[in-house]
Amino acid sequence: NYSPEGLGYSEQHSREAKANAIAAFVRHYLQRLLRKTSGNISLAARLCGKERSRLARLLKKHGLDRLSFAART
């Protein structure tokens, strides 16, 4: 039997692993988006098709600060 349970994985473990993988993907995507826009939230929101406020909440959730991606002068 090659089920996840047969390998010692529980359904809870599978859900946690999936949630962690999604969170890592989203965080990486947001980092690339902020680098591309030099931390400009309005431009980043337009590029990804989200409302600015929704994007700001996602950044906060993932512990990202737009200022760390802002262009240095």
JSON list of N, CA and C in Angstrom, two decimals:
[
{"chain": "A", "resi": 1, "resn": "ASN", "atom": "N", "xyz": [0.85, -1.19, 0.00]},
{"chain": "A", "resi": 1, "resn": "ASN", "atom": "CA", "xyz": [0.00, 0.00, 0.00]},
{"chain": "A", "resi": 1, "resn": "ASN", "atom": "C", "xyz": [0.89, 1.25, 0.00]},
{"chain": "A", "resi": 2, "resn": "TYR", "atom": "N", "xyz": [0.71, 2.10, -0.98]},
{"chain": "A", "resi": 2, "resn": "TYR", "atom": "CA", "xyz": [1.53, 3.30, -1.11]},
{"chain": "A", "resi": 2, "resn": "TYR", "atom": "C", "xyz": [0.79, 4.56, -0.71]},
{"chain": "A", "resi": 3, "resn": "SER", "atom": "N", "xyz": [-0.18, 4.46, 0.15]},
{"chain": "A", "resi": 3, "resn": "SER", "atom": "CA", "xyz": [-0.91, 5.64, 0.60]},
{"chain": "A", "resi": 3, "resn": "SER", "atom": "C", "xyz": [-0.03, 6.44, 1.54]},
{"chain": "A", "resi": 4, "resn": "PRO", "atom": "N", "xyz": [-0.31, 7.76, 1.66]},
{"chain": "A", "resi": 4, "resn": "PRO", "atom": "CA", "xyz": [0.46, 8.58, 2.61]},
{"chain": "A", "resi": 4, "resn": "PRO", "atom": "C", "xyz": [0.39, 8.04, 4.03]},
{"chain": "A", "resi": 5, "resn": "GLU", "atom": "N", "xyz": [-0.76, 7.47, 4.40]},
{"chain": "A", "resi": 5, "resn": "GLU", "atom": "CA", "xyz": [-0.91, 6.93, 5.75]},
{"chain": "A", "resi": 5, "resn": "GLU", "atom": "C", "xyz": [0.05, 5.77, 5.97]},
{"chain": "A", "resi": 6, "resn": "GLY", "atom": "N", "xyz": [0.28, 4.96, 4.92]},
{"chain": "A", "resi": 6, "resn": "GLY", "atom": "CA", "xyz": [1.20, 3.84, 5.02]},
{"chain": "A", "resi": 6, "resn": "GLY", "atom": "C", "xyz": [2.64, 4.29, 5.22]},
{"chain": "A", "resi": 7, "resn": "LEU", "atom": "N", "xyz": [2.93, 5.55, 4.91]},
{"chain": "A", "resi": 7, "resn": "LEU", "atom": "CA", "xyz": [4.28, 6.10, 5.09]},
{"chain": "A", "resi": 7, "resn": "LEU", "atom": "C", "xyz": [4.41, 6.89, 6.39]},
{"chain": "A", "resi": 8, "resn": "GLY", "atom": "N", "xyz": [3.37, 6.87, 7.21]},
{"chain": "A", "resi": 8, "resn": "GLY", "atom": "CA", "xyz": [3.42, 7.56, 8.48]},
{"chain": "A", "resi": 8, "resn": "GLY", "atom": "C", "xyz": [2.89, 8.98, 8.42]},
{"chain": "A", "resi": 9, "resn": "TYR", "atom": "N", "xyz": [2.30, 9.37, 7.31]},
{"chain": "A", "resi": 9, "resn": "TYR", "atom": "CA", "xyz": [1.75, 10.71, 7.19]},
{"chain": "A", "resi": 9, "resn": "TYR", "atom": "C", "xyz": [0.28, 10.69, 7.57]},
{"chain": "A", "resi": 10, "resn": "SER", "atom": "N", "xyz": [-0.12, 11.66, 8.35]},
{"chain": "A", "resi": 10, "resn": "SER", "atom": "CA", "xyz": [-1.52, 11.78, 8.69]},
{"chain": "A", "resi": 10, "resn": "SER", "atom": "C", "xyz": [-2.17, 12.78, 7.76]},
{"chain": "A", "resi": 11, "resn": "GLU", "atom": "N", "xyz": [-3.47, 12.79, 7.75]},
{"chain": "A", "resi": 11, "resn": "GLU", "atom": "CA", "xyz": [-4.20, 13.78, 6.94]},
{"chain": "A", "resi": 11, "resn": "GLU", "atom": "C", "xyz": [-3.86, 15.19, 7.41]},
{"chain": "A", "resi": 12, "resn": "GLN", "atom": "N", "xyz": [-3.71, 15.36, 8.72]},
{"chain": "A", "resi": 12, "resn": "GLN", "atom": "CA", "xyz": [-3.34, 16.67, 9.28]},
{"chain": "A", "resi": 12, "resn": "GLN", "atom": "C", "xyz": [-1.96, 17.09, 8.78]},
{"chain": "A", "resi": 13, "resn": "HIS", "atom": "N", "xyz": [-1.02, 16.18, 8.77]},
{"chain": "A", "resi": 13, "resn": "HIS", "atom": "CA", "xyz": [0.32, 16.48, 8.28]},
{"chain": "A", "resi": 13, "resn": "HIS", "atom": "C", "xyz": [0.27, 16.90, 6.81]},
{"chain": "A", "resi": 14, "resn": "SER", "atom": "N", "xyz": [-0.52, 16.20, 6.03]},
{"chain": "A", "resi": 14, "resn": "SER", "atom": "CA", "xyz": [-0.65, 16.53, 4.60]},
{"chain": "A", "resi": 14, "resn": "SER", "atom": "C", "xyz": [-1.22, 17.93, 4.42]},
{"chain": "A", "resi": 15, "resn": "ARG", "atom": "N", "xyz": [-2.23, 18.27, 5.21]},
{"chain": "A", "resi": 15, "resn": "ARG", "atom": "CA", "xyz": [-2.82, 19.62, 5.12]},
{"chain": "A", "resi": 15, "resn": "ARG", "atom": "C", "xyz": [-1.81, 20.68, 5.51]},
{"chain": "A", "resi": 16, "resn": "GLU", "atom": "N", "xyz": [-1.05, 20.43, 6.56]},
{"chain": "A", "resi": 16, "resn": "GLU", "atom": "CA", "xyz": [-0.04, 21.39, 7.00]},
{"chain": "A", "resi": 16, "resn": "GLU", "atom": "C", "xyz": [1.06, 21.55, 5.94]},
{"chain": "A", "resi": 17, "resn": "ALA", "atom": "N", "xyz": [1.48, 20.45, 5.36]},
{"chain": "A", "resi": 17, "resn": "ALA", "atom": "CA", "xyz": [2.52, 20.51, 4.32]},
{"chain": "A", "resi": 17, "resn": "ALA", "atom": "C", "xyz": [2.01, 21.30, 3.12]},
{"chain": "A", "resi": 18, "resn": "LYS", "atom": "N", "xyz": [0.77, 21.08, 2.74]},
{"chain": "A", "resi": 18, "resn": "LYS", "atom": "CA", "xyz": [0.18, 21.81, 1.62]},
{"chain": "A", "resi": 18, "resn": "LYS", "atom": "C", "xyz": [0.10, 23.30, 1.93]},
{"chain": "A", "resi": 19, "resn": "ALA", "atom": "N", "xyz": [-0.38, 23.64, 3.13]},
{"chain": "A", "resi": 19, "resn": "ALA", "atom": "CA", "xyz": [-0.49, 25.04, 3.53]},
{"chain": "A", "resi": 19, "resn": "ALA", "atom": "C", "xyz": [0.88, 25.71, 3.55]},
{"chain": "A", "resi": 20, "resn": "ASN", "atom": "N", "xyz": [1.90, 25.01, 4.03]},
{"chain": "A", "resi": 20, "resn": "ASN", "atom": "CA", "xyz": [3.26, 25.56, 4.07]},
{"chain": "A", "resi": 20, "resn": "ASN", "atom": "C", "xyz": [3.81, 25.78, 2.66]},
{"chain": "A", "resi": 21, "resn": "ALA", "atom": "N", "xyz": [3.53, 24.84, 1.77]},
{"chain": "A", "resi": 21, "resn": "ALA", "atom": "CA", "xyz": [4.01, 24.98, 0.38]},
{"chain": "A", "resi": 21, "resn": "ALA", "atom": "C", "xyz": [3.34, 26.16, -0.31]},
{"chain": "A", "resi": 22, "resn": "ILE", "atom": "N", "xyz": [2.05, 26.32, -0.09]},
{"chain": "A", "resi": 22, "resn": "ILE", "atom": "CA", "xyz": [1.32, 27.45, -0.69]},
{"chain": "A", "resi": 22, "resn": "ILE", "atom": "C", "xyz": [1.85, 28.76, -0.13]},
{"chain": "A", "resi": 23, "resn": "ALA", "atom": "N", "xyz": [2.04, 28.83, 1.18]},
{"chain": "A", "resi": 23, "resn": "ALA", "atom": "CA", "xyz": [2.54, 30.06, 1.80]},
{"chain": "A", "resi": 23, "resn": "ALA", "atom": "C", "xyz": [3.92, 30.42, 1.27]},
{"chain": "A", "resi": 24, "resn": "ALA", "atom": "N", "xyz": [4.78, 29.43, 1.09]},
{"chain": "A", "resi": 24, "resn": "ALA", "atom": "CA", "xyz": [6.13, 29.69, 0.56]},
{"chain": "A", "resi": 24, "resn": "ALA", "atom": "C", "xyz": [6.04, 30.19, -0.88]},
{"chain": "A", "resi": 25, "resn": "PHE", "atom": "N", "xyz": [5.15, 29.60, -1.67]},
{"chain": "A", "resi": 25, "resn": "PHE", "atom": "CA", "xyz": [4.98, 30.05, -3.05]},
{"chain": "A", "resi": 25, "resn": "PHE", "atom": "C", "xyz": [4.49, 31.49, -3.10]},
{"chain": "A", "resi": 26, "resn": "VAL", "atom": "N", "xyz": [3.48, 31.80, -2.30]},
{"chain": "A", "resi": 26, "resn": "VAL", "atom": "CA", "xyz": [2.91, 33.16, -2.29]},
{"chain": "A", "resi": 26, "resn": "VAL", "atom": "C", "xyz": [3.96, 34.17, -1.84]},
{"chain": "A", "resi": 27, "resn": "ARG", "atom": "N", "xyz": [4.69, 33.84, -0.80]},
{"chain": "A", "resi": 27, "resn": "ARG", "atom": "CA", "xyz": [5.73, 34.76, -0.29]},
{"chain": "A", "resi": 27, "resn": "ARG", "atom": "C", "xyz": [6.79, 35.02, -1.37]},
{"chain": "A", "resi": 28, "resn": "HIS", "atom": "N", "xyz": [7.23, 33.98, -2.04]},
{"chain": "A", "resi": 28, "resn": "HIS", "atom": "CA", "xyz": [8.21, 34.13, -3.11]},
{"chain": "A", "resi": 28, "resn": "HIS", "atom": "C", "xyz": [7.65, 34.99, -4.25]},
{"chain": "A", "resi": 29, "resn": "TYR", "atom": "N", "xyz": [6.40, 34.73, -4.63]},
{"chain": "A", "resi": 29, "resn": "TYR", "atom": "CA", "xyz": [5.74, 35.52, -5.68]},
{"chain": "A", "resi": 29, "resn": "TYR", "atom": "C", "xyz": [5.68, 36.99, -5.30]},
{"chain": "A", "resi": 30, "resn": "LEU", "atom": "N", "xyz": [5.28, 37.27, -4.06]},
{"chain": "A", "resi": 30, "resn": "LEU", "atom": "CA", "xyz": [5.17, 38.65, -3.59]},
{"chain": "A", "resi": 30, "resn": "LEU", "atom": "C", "xyz": [6.54, 39.33, -3.57]},
{"chain": "A", "resi": 31, "resn": "GLN", "atom": "N", "xyz": [7.56, 38.60, -3.15]},
{"chain": "A", "resi": 31, "resn": "GLN", "atom": "CA", "xyz": [8.91, 39.17, -3.15]},
{"chain": "A", "resi": 31, "resn": "GLN", "atom": "C", "xyz": [9.35, 39.55, -4.57]},
{"chain": "A", "resi": 32, "resn": "ARG", "atom": "N", "xyz": [9.11, 38.67, -5.52]},
{"chain": "A", "resi": 32, "resn": "ARG", "atom": "CA", "xyz": [9.47, 38.97, -6.91]},
{"chain": "A", "resi": 32, "resn": "ARG", "atom": "C", "xyz": [8.68, 40.16, -7.43]},
{"chain": "A", "resi": 33, "resn": "LEU", "atom": "N", "xyz": [7.41, 40.22, -7.09]},
{"chain": "A", "resi": 33, "resn": "LEU", "atom": "CA", "xyz": [6.55, 41.32, -7.52]},
{"chain": "A", "resi": 33, "resn": "LEU", "atom": "C", "xyz": [7.05, 42.65, -6.95]},
{"chain": "A", "resi": 34, "resn": "LEU", "atom": "N", "xyz": [7.41, 42.66, -5.68]},
{"chain": "A", "resi": 34, "resn": "LEU", "atom": "CA", "xyz": [7.91, 43.89, -5.06]},
{"chain": "A", "resi": 34, "resn": "LEU", "atom": "C", "xyz": [9.27, 44.30, -5.61]},
{"chain": "A", "resi": 35, "resn": "ARG", "atom": "N", "xyz": [10.12, 43.31, -5.91]},
{"chain": "A", "resi": 35, "resn": "ARG", "atom": "CA", "xyz": [11.40, 43.65, -6.54]},
{"chain": "A", "resi": 35, "resn": "ARG", "atom": "C", "xyz": [11.17, 44.28, -7.91]},
{"chain": "A", "resi": 36, "resn": "LYS", "atom": "N", "xyz": [10.26, 43.71, -8.66]},
{"chain": "A", "resi": 36, "resn": "LYS", "atom": "CA", "xyz": [9.98, 44.20, -10.02]},
{"chain": "A", "resi": 36, "resn": "LYS", "atom": "C", "xyz": [9.44, 45.63, -10.00]},
{"chain": "A", "resi": 37, "resn": "THR", "atom": "N", "xyz": [8.66, 45.97, -8.97]},
{"chain": "A", "resi": 37, "resn": "THR", "atom": "CA", "xyz": [8.03, 47.29, -8.89]},
{"chain": "A", "resi": 37, "resn": "THR", "atom": "C", "xyz": [8.75, 48.22, -7.92]},
{"chain": "A", "resi": 38, "resn": "SER", "atom": "N", "xyz": [9.91, 47.81, -7.44]},
{"chain": "A", "resi": 38, "resn": "SER", "atom": "CA", "xyz": [10.69, 48.60, -6.46]},
{"chain": "A", "resi": 38, "resn": "SER", "atom": "C", "xyz": [9.85, 49.00, -5.26]},
{"chain": "A", "resi": 39, "resn": "GLY", "atom": "N", "xyz": [8.98, 48.09, -4.82]},
{"chain": "A", "resi": 39, "resn": "GLY", "atom": "CA", "xyz": [8.17, 48.33, -3.64]},
{"chain": "A", "resi": 39, "resn": "GLY", "atom": "C", "xyz": [6.93, 49.18, -3.87]},
{"chain": "A", "resi": 40, "resn": "ASN", "atom": "N", "xyz": [6.61, 49.50, -5.11]},
{"chain": "A", "resi": 40, "resn": "ASN", "atom": "CA", "xyz": [5.43, 50.30, -5.43]},
{"chain": "A", "resi": 40, "resn": "ASN", "atom": "C", "xyz": [4.18, 49.42, -5.34]},
{"chain": "A", "resi": 41, "resn": "ILE", "atom": "N", "xyz": [3.42, 49.58, -4.27]},
{"chain": "A", "resi": 41, "resn": "ILE", "atom": "CA", "xyz": [2.26, 48.73, -4.01]},
{"chain": "A", "resi": 41, "resn": "ILE", "atom": "C", "xyz": [1.18, 48.92, -5.07]},
{"chain": "A", "resi": 42, "resn": "SER", "atom": "N", "xyz": [0.92, 50.16, -5.46]},
{"chain": "A", "resi": 42, "resn": "SER", "atom": "CA", "xyz": [-0.12, 50.41, -6.46]},
{"chain": "A", "resi": 42, "resn": "SER", "atom": "C", "xyz": [0.21, 49.72, -7.78]},
{"chain": "A", "resi": 43, "resn": "LEU", "atom": "N", "xyz": [1.44, 49.83, -8.22]},
{"chain": "A", "resi": 43, "resn": "LEU", "atom": "CA", "xyz": [1.85, 49.18, -9.46]},
{"chain": "A", "resi": 43, "resn": "LEU", "atom": "C", "xyz": [1.82, 47.67, -9.31]},
{"chain": "A", "resi": 44, "resn": "ALA", "atom": "N", "xyz": [2.30, 47.18, -8.19]},
{"chain": "A", "resi": 44, "resn": "ALA", "atom": "CA", "xyz": [2.29, 45.74, -7.94]},
{"chain": "A", "resi": 44, "resn": "ALA", "atom": "C", "xyz": [0.86, 45.19, -7.96]},
{"chain": "A", "resi": 45, "resn": "ALA", "atom": "N", "xyz": [-0.07, 45.93, -7.36]},
{"chain": "A", "resi": 45, "resn": "ALA", "atom": "CA", "xyz": [-1.47, 45.50, -7.34]},
{"chain": "A", "resi": 45, "resn": "ALA", "atom": "C", "xyz": [-2.04, 45.44, -8.76]},
{"chain": "A", "resi": 46, "resn": "ARG", "atom": "N", "xyz": [-1.72, 46.43, -9.56]},
{"chain": "A", "resi": 46, "resn": "ARG", "atom": "CA", "xyz": [-2.19, 46.42, -10.96]},
{"chain": "A", "resi": 46, "resn": "ARG", "atom": "C", "xyz": [-1.61, 45.22, -11.72]},
{"chain": "A", "resi": 47, "resn": "LEU", "atom": "N", "xyz": [-0.34, 44.95, -11.51]},
{"chain": "A", "resi": 47, "resn": "LEU", "atom": "CA", "xyz": [0.31, 43.85, -12.23]},
{"chain": "A", "resi": 47, "resn": "LEU", "atom": "C", "xyz": [-0.27, 42.48, -11.86]},
{"chain": "A", "resi": 48, "resn": "CYS", "atom": "N", "xyz": [-0.63, 42.31, -10.61]},
{"chain": "A", "resi": 48, "resn": "CYS", "atom": "CA", "xyz": [-1.14, 41.00, -10.19]},
{"chain": "A", "resi": 48, "resn": "CYS", "atom": "C", "xyz": [-2.66, 40.92, -10.17]},
{"chain": "A", "resi": 49, "resn": "GLY", "atom": "N", "xyz": [-3.33, 42.04, -10.49]},
{"chain": "A", "resi": 49, "resn": "GLY", "atom": "CA", "xyz": [-4.79, 42.01, -10.59]},
{"chain": "A", "resi": 49, "resn": "GLY", "atom": "C", "xyz": [-5.51, 41.98, -9.26]},
{"chain": "A", "resi": 50, "resn": "LYS", "atom": "N", "xyz": [-4.88, 42.50, -8.22]},
{"chain": "A", "resi": 50, "resn": "LYS", "atom": "CA", "xyz": [-5.51, 42.57, -6.90]},
{"chain": "A", "resi": 50, "resn": "LYS", "atom": "C", "xyz": [-5.78, 44.02, -6.54]},
{"chain": "A", "resi": 51, "resn": "GLU", "atom": "N", "xyz": [-6.73, 44.21, -5.64]},
{"chain": "A", "resi": 51, "resn": "GLU", "atom": "CA", "xyz": [-6.94, 45.54, -5.09]},
{"chain": "A", "resi": 51, "resn": "GLU", "atom": "C", "xyz": [-5.74, 45.88, -4.20]},
{"chain": "A", "resi": 52, "resn": "ARG", "atom": "N", "xyz": [-5.39, 47.16, -4.18]},
{"chain": "A", "resi": 52, "resn": "ARG", "atom": "CA", "xyz": [-4.23, 47.60, -3.41]},
{"chain": "A", "resi": 52, "resn": "ARG", "atom": "C", "xyz": [-4.36, 47.19, -1.94]},
{"chain": "A", "resi": 53, "resn": "SER", "atom": "N", "xyz": [-5.53, 47.36, -1.37]},
{"chain": "A", "resi": 53, "resn": "SER", "atom": "CA", "xyz": [-5.72, 47.03, 0.05]},
{"chain": "A", "resi": 53, "resn": "SER", "atom": "C", "xyz": [-5.55, 45.53, 0.29]},
{"chain": "A", "resi": 54, "resn": "ARG", "atom": "N", "xyz": [-6.02, 44.71, -0.64]},
{"chain": "A", "resi": 54, "resn": "ARG", "atom": "CA", "xyz": [-5.88, 43.26, -0.50]},
{"chain": "A", "resi": 54, "resn": "ARG", "atom": "C", "xyz": [-4.41, 42.86, -0.58]},
{"chain": "A", "resi": 55, "resn": "LEU", "atom": "N", "xyz": [-3.68, 43.48, -1.50]},
{"chain": "A", "resi": 55, "resn": "LEU", "atom": "CA", "xyz": [-2.25, 43.19, -1.63]},
{"chain": "A", "resi": 55, "resn": "LEU", "atom": "C", "xyz": [-1.51, 43.61, -0.36]},
{"chain": "A", "resi": 56, "resn": "ALA", "atom": "N", "xyz": [-1.86, 44.76, 0.18]},
{"chain": "A", "resi": 56, "resn": "ALA", "atom": "CA", "xyz": [-1.22, 45.23, 1.42]},
{"chain": "A", "resi": 56, "resn": "ALA", "atom": "C", "xyz": [-1.46, 44.23, 2.56]},
{"chain": "A", "resi": 57, "resn": "ARG", "atom": "N", "xyz": [-2.66, 43.67, 2.65]},
{"chain": "A", "resi": 57, "resn": "ARG", "atom": "CA", "xyz": [-2.94, 42.67, 3.68]},
{"chain": "A", "resi": 57, "resn": "ARG", "atom": "C", "xyz": [-2.11, 41.40, 3.47]},
{"chain": "A", "resi": 58, "resn": "LEU", "atom": "N", "xyz": [-1.96, 40.99, 2.21]},
{"chain": "A", "resi": 58, "resn": "LEU", "atom": "CA", "xyz": [-1.13, 39.81, 1.92]},
{"chain": "A", "resi": 58, "resn": "LEU", "atom": "C", "xyz": [0.32, 40.05, 2.32]},
{"chain": "A", "resi": 59, "resn": "LEU", "atom": "N", "xyz": [0.82, 41.24, 2.03]},
{"chain": "A", "resi": 59, "resn": "LEU", "atom": "CA", "xyz": [2.20, 41.57, 2.39]},
{"chain": "A", "resi": 59, "resn": "LEU", "atom": "C", "xyz": [2.38, 41.50, 3.91]},
{"chain": "A", "resi": 60, "resn": "LYS", "atom": "N", "xyz": [1.43, 42.06, 4.63]},
{"chain": "A", "resi": 60, "resn": "LYS", "atom": "CA", "xyz": [1.49, 42.03, 6.09]},
{"chain": "A", "resi": 60, "resn": "LYS", "atom": "C", "xyz": [1.44, 40.59, 6.61]},
{"chain": "A", "resi": 61, "resn": "LYS", "atom": "N", "xyz": [0.54, 39.80, 6.05]},
{"chain": "A", "resi": 61, "resn": "LYS", "atom": "CA", "xyz": [0.39, 38.40, 6.46]},
{"chain": "A", "resi": 61, "resn": "LYS", "atom": "C", "xyz": [1.70, 37.64, 6.29]},
{"chain": "A", "resi": 62, "resn": "HIS", "atom": "N", "xyz": [2.43, 37.94, 5.22]},
{"chain": "A", "resi": 62, "resn": "HIS", "atom": "CA", "xyz": [3.67, 37.22, 4.92]},
{"chain": "A", "resi": 62, "resn": "HIS", "atom": "C", "xyz": [4.92, 37.95, 5.44]},
{"chain": "A", "resi": 63, "resn": "GLY", "atom": "N", "xyz": [4.71, 39.00, 6.24]},
{"chain": "A", "resi": 63, "resn": "GLY", "atom": "CA", "xyz": [5.81, 39.69, 6.89]},
{"chain": "A", "resi": 63, "resn": "GLY", "atom": "C", "xyz": [6.73, 40.43, 5.94]},
{"chain": "A", "resi": 64, "resn": "LEU", "atom": "N", "xyz": [6.17, 40.95, 4.84]},
{"chain": "A", "resi": 64, "resn": "LEU", "atom": "CA", "xyz": [6.97, 41.67, 3.86]},
{"chain": "A", "resi": 64, "resn": "LEU", "atom": "C", "xyz": [6.72, 43.17, 3.98]},
{"chain": "A", "resi": 65, "resn": "ASP", "atom": "N", "xyz": [7.79, 43.93, 3.93]},
{"chain": "A", "resi": 65, "resn": "ASP", "atom": "CA", "xyz": [7.71, 45.38, 4.02]},
{"chain": "A", "resi": 65, "resn": "ASP", "atom": "C", "xyz": [8.14, 45.97, 2.68]},
{"chain": "A", "resi": 66, "resn": "ARG", "atom": "N", "xyz": [7.27, 46.73, 2.06]},
{"chain": "A", "resi": 66, "resn": "ARG", "atom": "CA", "xyz": [7.55, 47.30, 0.74]},
{"chain": "A", "resi": 66, "resn": "ARG", "atom": "C", "xyz": [8.80, 48.16, 0.74]},
{"chain": "A", "resi": 67, "resn": "LEU", "atom": "N", "xyz": [9.10, 48.79, 1.86]},
{"chain": "A", "resi": 67, "resn": "LEU", "atom": "CA", "xyz": [10.27, 49.68, 1.93]},
{"chain": "A", "resi": 67, "resn": "LEU", "atom": "C", "xyz": [11.57, 48.93, 1.74]},
{"chain": "A", "resi": 68, "resn": "SER", "atom": "N", "xyz": [11.59, 47.67, 2.09]},
{"chain": "A", "resi": 68, "resn": "SER", "atom": "CA", "xyz": [12.83, 46.90, 1.90]},
{"chain": "A", "resi": 68, "resn": "SER", "atom": "C", "xyz": [13.07, 46.57, 0.42]},
{"chain": "A", "resi": 69, "resn": "PHE", "atom": "N", "xyz": [12.07, 46.85, -0.42]},
{"chain": "A", "resi": 69, "resn": "PHE", "atom": "CA", "xyz": [12.21, 46.63, -1.85]},
{"chain": "A", "resi": 69, "resn": "PHE", "atom": "C", "xyz": [12.28, 47.94, -2.64]},
{"chain": "A", "resi": 70, "resn": "ALA", "atom": "N", "xyz": [12.18, 49.06, -1.94]},
{"chain": "A", "resi": 70, "resn": "ALA", "atom": "CA", "xyz": [12.19, 50.37, -2.60]},
{"chain": "A", "resi": 70, "resn": "ALA", "atom": "C", "xyz": [13.56, 50.65, -3.21]},
{"chain": "A", "resi": 71, "resn": "ALA", "atom": "N", "xyz": [13.52, 51.36, -4.32]},
{"chain": "A", "resi": 71, "resn": "ALA", "atom": "CA", "xyz": [14.77, 51.73, -4.99]},
{"chain": "A", "resi": 71, "resn": "ALA", "atom": "C", "xyz": [15.56, 52.66, -4.09]},
{"chain": "A", "resi": 72, "resn": "ARG", "atom": "N", "xyz": [16.83, 52.42, -4.00]},
{"chain": "A", "resi": 72, "resn": "ARG", "atom": "CA", "xyz": [17.72, 53.27, -3.19]},
{"chain": "A", "resi": 72, "resn": "ARG", "atom": "C", "xyz": [18.24, 54.41, -4.06]},
{"chain": "A", "resi": 73, "resn": "THR", "atom": "N", "xyz": [18.23, 55.60, -3.51]},
{"chain": "A", "resi": 73, "resn": "THR", "atom": "CA", "xyz": [18.75, 56.77, -4.28]},
{"chain": "A", "resi": 73, "resn": "THR", "atom": "C", "xyz": [20.01, 57.30, -3.66]}
]
